[in-house]
PDB file of C-alpha atoms in Angstrom:
ATOM      1  CA  MET A 112      20.736 -13.929  -3.863  1.00  0.00           C
ATOM      2  CA  LYS A 113      17.518 -12.610  -5.352  1.00  0.00           C
ATOM      3  CA  ASN A 114      16.518  -8.958  -5.005  1.00  0.00           C
ATOM      4  CA  LEU A 115      12.971  -7.714  -5.356  1.00  0.00           C
ATOM      5  CA  ILE A 116      11.853  -4.114  -5.305  1.00  0.00           C
ATOM      6  CA  LEU A 117       8.123  -3.586  -5.047  1.00  0.00           C
ATOM      7  CA  ILE A 118       6.698  -0.168  -5.888  1.00  0.00           C
ATOM      8  CA  ARG A 119       3.045   0.616  -5.403  1.00  0.00           C
ATOM      9  CA  HIS A 120       1.601   2.751  -8.193  1.00  0.00           C
ATOM     10  CA  ALA A 121       1.343   6.472  -7.522  1.00  0.00           C
ATOM     11  CA  LYS A 122      -1.851   8.178  -6.365  1.00  0.00           C
ATOM     12  CA  SER A 123      -4.529   7.823  -9.006  1.00  0.00           C
ATOM     13  CA  SER A 124      -7.533   9.887  -9.937  1.00  0.00           C
ATOM     14  CA  TRP A 125     -11.151   8.949  -9.253  1.00  0.00           C
ATOM     15  CA  GLU A 126     -12.532  12.041 -11.011  1.00  0.00           C
ATOM     16  CA  ALA A 127     -13.458  10.612 -14.410  1.00  0.00           C
ATOM     17  CA  PRO A 128     -16.010   7.795 -14.717  1.00  0.00           C
ATOM     18  CA  LEU A 129     -13.478   5.200 -15.853  1.00  0.00           C
ATOM     19  CA  LYS A 130     -13.002   1.509 -15.216  1.00  0.00           C
ATOM     20  CA  ASP A 131     -10.584   0.872 -12.340  1.00  0.00           C
ATOM     21  CA  PHE A 132      -8.010  -0.469 -14.811  1.00  0.00           C
ATOM     22  CA  ASP A 133      -8.019   2.808 -16.795  1.00  0.00           C
ATOM     23  CA  ARG A 134      -7.662   5.299 -13.937  1.00  0.00           C
ATOM     24  CA  PRO A 135      -4.737   7.717 -14.576  1.00  0.00           C
ATOM     25  CA  LEU A 136      -2.406   9.317 -12.058  1.00  0.00           C
ATOM     26  CA  GLN A 137      -3.459  12.513 -10.369  1.00  0.00           C
ATOM     27  CA  LYS A 138      -1.124  15.507 -10.007  1.00  0.00           C
ATOM     28  CA  ARG A 139      -0.015  14.569  -6.475  1.00  0.00           C
ATOM     29  CA  GLY A 140       0.723  11.040  -7.666  1.00  0.00           C
ATOM     30  CA  ILE A 141       2.932  12.321 -10.473  1.00  0.00           C
ATOM     31  CA  LEU A 142       4.823  14.583  -8.056  1.00  0.00           C
ATOM     32  CA  ASP A 143       5.256  11.779  -5.480  1.00  0.00           C
ATOM     33  CA  ALA A 144       6.475   9.336  -8.138  1.00  0.00           C
ATOM     34  CA  HIS A 145       9.100  11.852  -9.271  1.00  0.00           C
ATOM     35  CA  GLU A 146      10.107  12.557  -5.655  1.00  0.00           C
ATOM     36  CA  VAL A 147      10.580   8.904  -4.666  1.00  0.00           C
ATOM     37  CA  SER A 148      12.224   7.891  -7.946  1.00  0.00           C
ATOM     38  CA  THR A 149      14.905  10.563  -7.552  1.00  0.00           C
ATOM     39  CA  HIS A 150      15.884   9.131  -4.140  1.00  0.00           C
ATOM     40  CA  ILE A 151      16.297   5.445  -4.977  1.00  0.00           C
ATOM     41  CA  SER A 152      19.368   5.183  -7.208  1.00  0.00           C
ATOM     42  CA  LYS A 153      21.782   4.195  -4.415  1.00  0.00           C
ATOM     43  CA  TYR A 154      19.420   1.392  -3.365  1.00  0.00           C
ATOM     44  CA  LEU A 155      19.126  -0.199  -6.803  1.00  0.00           C
ATOM     45  CA  PRO A 156      21.039  -3.339  -7.772  1.00  0.00           C
ATOM     46  CA  LYS A 157      23.584  -3.064 -10.598  1.00  0.00           C
ATOM     47  CA  THR A 158      21.339  -4.876 -13.078  1.00  0.00           C
ATOM     48  CA  TYR A 159      17.622  -5.583 -12.991  1.00  0.00           C
ATOM     49  CA  ILE A 160      14.498  -6.029 -15.040  1.00  0.00           C
ATOM     50  CA  VAL A 161      11.359  -3.950 -14.645  1.00  0.00           C
ATOM     51  CA  TRP A 162       7.877  -5.444 -14.615  1.00  0.00           C
ATOM     52  CA  SER A 163       4.677  -3.439 -14.428  1.00  0.00           C
ATOM     53  CA  SER A 164       0.990  -4.096 -14.209  1.00  0.00           C
ATOM     54  CA  THR A 165      -0.762  -3.085 -17.408  1.00  0.00           C
ATOM     55  CA  ALA A 166      -3.207  -0.860 -15.492  1.00  0.00           C
ATOM     56  CA  ALA A 167      -2.829   2.810 -16.469  1.00  0.00           C
ATOM     57  CA  ARG A 168      -1.793   4.051 -13.014  1.00  0.00           C
ATOM     58  CA  ALA A 169       0.910   1.375 -12.598  1.00  0.00           C
ATOM     59  CA  SER A 170       2.317   1.719 -16.112  1.00  0.00           C
ATOM     60  CA  GLU A 171       2.400   5.530 -15.813  1.00  0.00           C
ATOM     61  CA  THR A 172       4.267   5.178 -12.503  1.00  0.00           C
ATOM     62  CA  ALA A 173       6.737   2.739 -14.093  1.00  0.00           C
ATOM     63  CA  LEU A 174       7.409   5.242 -16.891  1.00  0.00           C
ATOM     64  CA  ILE A 175       8.149   8.056 -14.428  1.00  0.00           C
ATOM     65  CA  PHE A 176      10.525   5.881 -12.412  1.00  0.00           C
ATOM     66  CA  ALA A 177      12.221   4.517 -15.547  1.00  0.00           C
ATOM     67  CA  GLN A 178      12.892   8.017 -16.846  1.00  0.00           C
ATOM     68  CA  ASN A 179      14.339   9.160 -13.518  1.00  0.00           C
ATOM     69  CA  ILE A 180      16.599   6.123 -13.041  1.00  0.00           C
ATOM     70  CA  SER A 181      17.665   6.071 -16.716  1.00  0.00           C
ATOM     71  CA  TYR A 182      16.068   2.711 -17.449  1.00  0.00           C
ATOM     72  CA  PRO A 183      15.072   2.249 -21.103  1.00  0.00           C
ATOM     73  CA  ILE A 184      11.293   2.603 -21.236  1.00  0.00           C
ATOM     74  CA  ASP A 185      11.058   0.143 -24.118  1.00  0.00           C
ATOM     75  CA  SER A 186      12.573  -2.518 -21.824  1.00  0.00           C
ATOM     76  CA  ILE A 187       9.715  -2.372 -19.289  1.00  0.00           C
ATOM     77  CA  VAL A 188       7.800  -5.657 -19.338  1.00  0.00           C
ATOM     78  CA  TYR A 189       4.052  -5.035 -18.982  1.00  0.00           C
ATOM     79  CA  ARG A 190       2.183  -7.974 -17.506  1.00  0.00           C
ATOM     80  CA  ASP A 191      -1.585  -8.421 -17.290  1.00  0.00           C
ATOM     81  CA  ASP A 192      -1.132 -10.867 -14.389  1.00  0.00           C
ATOM     82  CA  LEU A 193       0.310  -8.069 -12.224  1.00  0.00           C
ATOM     83  CA  TYR A 194      -3.070  -6.317 -12.234  1.00  0.00           C
ATOM     84  CA  THR A 195      -3.935  -8.078  -8.993  1.00  0.00           C
ATOM     85  CA  PHE A 196      -4.805  -7.133  -5.440  1.00  0.00           C
ATOM     86  CA  ASP A 197      -4.144 -10.676  -4.153  1.00  0.00           C
ATOM     87  CA  GLU A 198      -0.720 -11.437  -2.677  1.00  0.00           C
ATOM     88  CA  ARG A 199      -1.011 -15.134  -3.631  1.00  0.00           C
ATOM     89  CA  GLN A 200      -1.324 -14.172  -7.303  1.00  0.00           C
ATOM     90  CA  LEU A 201       1.548 -11.690  -6.914  1.00  0.00           C
ATOM     91  CA  GLU A 202       3.657 -14.409  -5.265  1.00  0.00           C
ATOM     92  CA  LYS A 203       2.869 -16.798  -8.124  1.00  0.00           C
ATOM     93  CA  VAL A 204       4.020 -14.237 -10.712  1.00  0.00           C
ATOM     94  CA  ILE A 205       7.223 -13.412  -8.820  1.00  0.00           C
ATOM     95  CA  LYS A 206       8.067 -17.078  -8.291  1.00  0.00           C
ATOM     96  CA  SER A 207       7.707 -17.646 -12.041  1.00  0.00           C
ATOM     97  CA  CYS A 208      10.555 -15.243 -12.824  1.00  0.00           C
ATOM     98  CA  ASP A 209      13.419 -16.678 -14.852  1.00  0.00           C
ATOM     99  CA  ASN A 210      16.358 -17.453 -12.546  1.00  0.00           C
ATOM    100  CA  SER A 211      18.779 -15.752 -14.920  1.00  0.00           C
ATOM    101  CA  PHE A 212      17.485 -12.478 -13.446  1.00  0.00           C
ATOM    102  CA  GLU A 213      18.943 -11.690 -10.030  1.00  0.00           C
ATOM    103  CA  SER A 214      16.865  -8.559  -9.464  1.00  0.00           C
ATOM    104  CA  VAL A 215      13.349  -7.407 -10.352  1.00  0.00           C
ATOM    105  CA  ILE A 216      11.659  -4.046  -9.886  1.00  0.00           C
ATOM    106  CA  LEU A 217       7.902  -4.546  -9.921  1.00  0.00           C
ATOM    107  CA  PHE A 218       5.116  -1.935 -10.159  1.00  0.00           C
ATOM    108  CA  GLY A 219       1.802  -3.125  -8.819  1.00  0.00           C
ATOM    109  CA  HIS A 220      -1.173  -2.663  -6.544  1.00  0.00           C
ATOM    110  CA  ASN A 221      -2.296  -2.876  -2.955  1.00  0.00           C
ATOM    111  CA  GLU A 222      -3.386  -5.034  -0.986  1.00  0.00           C
ATOM    112  CA  ALA A 223      -1.127  -7.446  -2.843  1.00  0.00           C
ATOM    113  CA  ILE A 224       2.051  -5.423  -2.240  1.00  0.00           C
ATOM    114  CA  THR A 225       1.521  -4.709   1.470  1.00  0.00           C
ATOM    115  CA  ASN A 226       0.511  -8.304   2.183  1.00  0.00           C
ATOM    116  CA  PHE A 227       3.434  -9.672   0.143  1.00  0.00           C
ATOM    117  CA  VAL A 228       6.073  -7.542   1.910  1.00  0.00           C
ATOM    118  CA  ASN A 229       4.659  -8.530   5.288  1.00  0.00           C
ATOM    119  CA  LYS A 230       4.716 -12.220   4.379  1.00  0.00           C
ATOM    120  CA  PHE A 231       8.188 -12.191   2.818  1.00  0.00           C
ATOM    121  CA  GLY A 232       9.972  -9.291   4.533  1.00  0.00           C
ATOM    122  CA  ASP A 233      11.263  -9.061   8.089  1.00  0.00           C
ATOM    123  CA  VAL A 234       9.762  -5.654   8.909  1.00  0.00           C
ATOM    124  CA  PHE A 235       6.018  -5.208   9.418  1.00  0.00           C
ATOM    125  CA  ILE A 236       4.594  -2.414   7.276  1.00  0.00           C
ATOM    126  CA  ASP A 237       1.059  -1.355   8.125  1.00  0.00           C
ATOM    127  CA  ASN A 238       0.425  -0.055   4.605  1.00  0.00           C
ATOM    128  CA  VAL A 239       2.715   0.510   1.638  1.00  0.00           C
ATOM    129  CA  PRO A 240       1.511   3.918   0.454  1.00  0.00           C
ATOM    130  CA  THR A 241       1.115   5.037  -3.140  1.00  0.00           C
ATOM    131  CA  SER A 242       4.580   5.568  -4.702  1.00  0.00           C
ATOM    132  CA  GLY A 243       5.990   3.473  -1.845  1.00  0.00           C
ATOM    133  CA  PHE A 244       9.313   1.658  -2.483  1.00  0.00           C
ATOM    134  CA  VAL A 245      10.182  -1.566  -0.627  1.00  0.00           C
ATOM    135  CA  SER A 246      13.409  -3.471  -1.295  1.00  0.00           C
ATOM    136  CA  LEU A 247      13.595  -7.143  -0.269  1.00  0.00           C
ATOM    137  CA  GLN A 248      16.528  -9.546  -0.474  1.00  0.00           C
ATOM    138  CA  PHE A 249      16.271 -13.336  -0.462  1.00  0.00           C
ATOM    139  CA  ASP A 250      18.987 -15.849   0.333  1.00  0.00           C
ATOM    140  CA  SER A 251      18.007 -18.029  -2.608  1.00  0.00           C
ATOM    141  CA  ASP A 252      19.333 -18.805  -6.070  1.00  0.00           C
ATOM    142  CA  SER A 253      15.873 -19.592  -7.402  1.00  0.00           C
ATOM    143  CA  TRP A 254      12.803 -17.376  -7.532  1.00  0.00           C
ATOM    144  CA  ASP A 255      10.465 -20.312  -7.034  1.00  0.00           C
ATOM    145  CA  THR A 256      12.024 -21.099  -3.631  1.00  0.00           C
ATOM    146  CA  ILE A 257      12.102 -17.597  -2.147  1.00  0.00           C
ATOM    147  CA  ASP A 258      10.932 -17.569   1.437  1.00  0.00           C
ATOM    148  CA  LYS A 259      11.283 -15.152   4.324  1.00  0.00           C
ATOM    149  CA  GLY A 260      13.711 -12.476   3.209  1.00  0.00           C
ATOM    150  CA  LYS A 261      15.220  -9.284   4.541  1.00  0.00           C
ATOM    151  CA  THR A 262      13.598  -5.878   4.141  1.00  0.00           C
ATOM    152  CA  ASN A 263      16.588  -3.768   3.085  1.00  0.00           C
ATOM    153  CA  LYS A 264      15.008  -0.369   2.493  1.00  0.00           C
ATOM    154  CA  THR A 265      11.694   1.426   2.409  1.00  0.00           C
ATOM    155  CA  ILE A 266      11.152   4.876   0.925  1.00  0.00           C
ATOM    156  CA  PHE A 267       7.724   6.447   1.223  1.00  0.00           C
ATOM    157  CA  PRO A 268       6.691   9.910  -0.025  1.00  0.00           C
ATOM    158  CA  LYS A 269       5.982  11.169   3.514  1.00  0.00           C
ATOM    159  CA  ASP A 270       9.593  10.367   4.488  1.00  0.00           C
ATOM    160  CA  LEU A 271      10.853  12.822   1.853  1.00  0.00           C
ATOM    161  CA  LYS A 272       8.725  15.811   2.772  1.00  0.00           C
TER     162      LYS A 272
END
């Protein structure tokens, strides 16, 4: 079995004239990330690795979640190739994961995340919102052969308000 948890970065700010890559989280995004991350512990596998896009908003979200689930922040793997909005690129990165890891928590971006969970999960999700958590399970021993899996759990900020 392979387990994949996809988390869309929290709500980011458009206020400062920054490159998309450098946009930070806004206050609501920080609050939503804390809210969702405090409700996920019972849905996490026993062991996992954490990957994050190197974009500011994704890496900041990963840090908030890591702190709230007691994951060592120096163990987060930051990957430039996760700064993508294309589900085919996201799929390529996920399928390249070392098979010694049974479970991955990944912080990334939309449209890639919504399109990926609709291609690989068994529940249609119109849009994975910012700070959205989607847990998928695959009946496979190899990341490069994952196919249609099971959507085990979704947690979105609106569900917690």
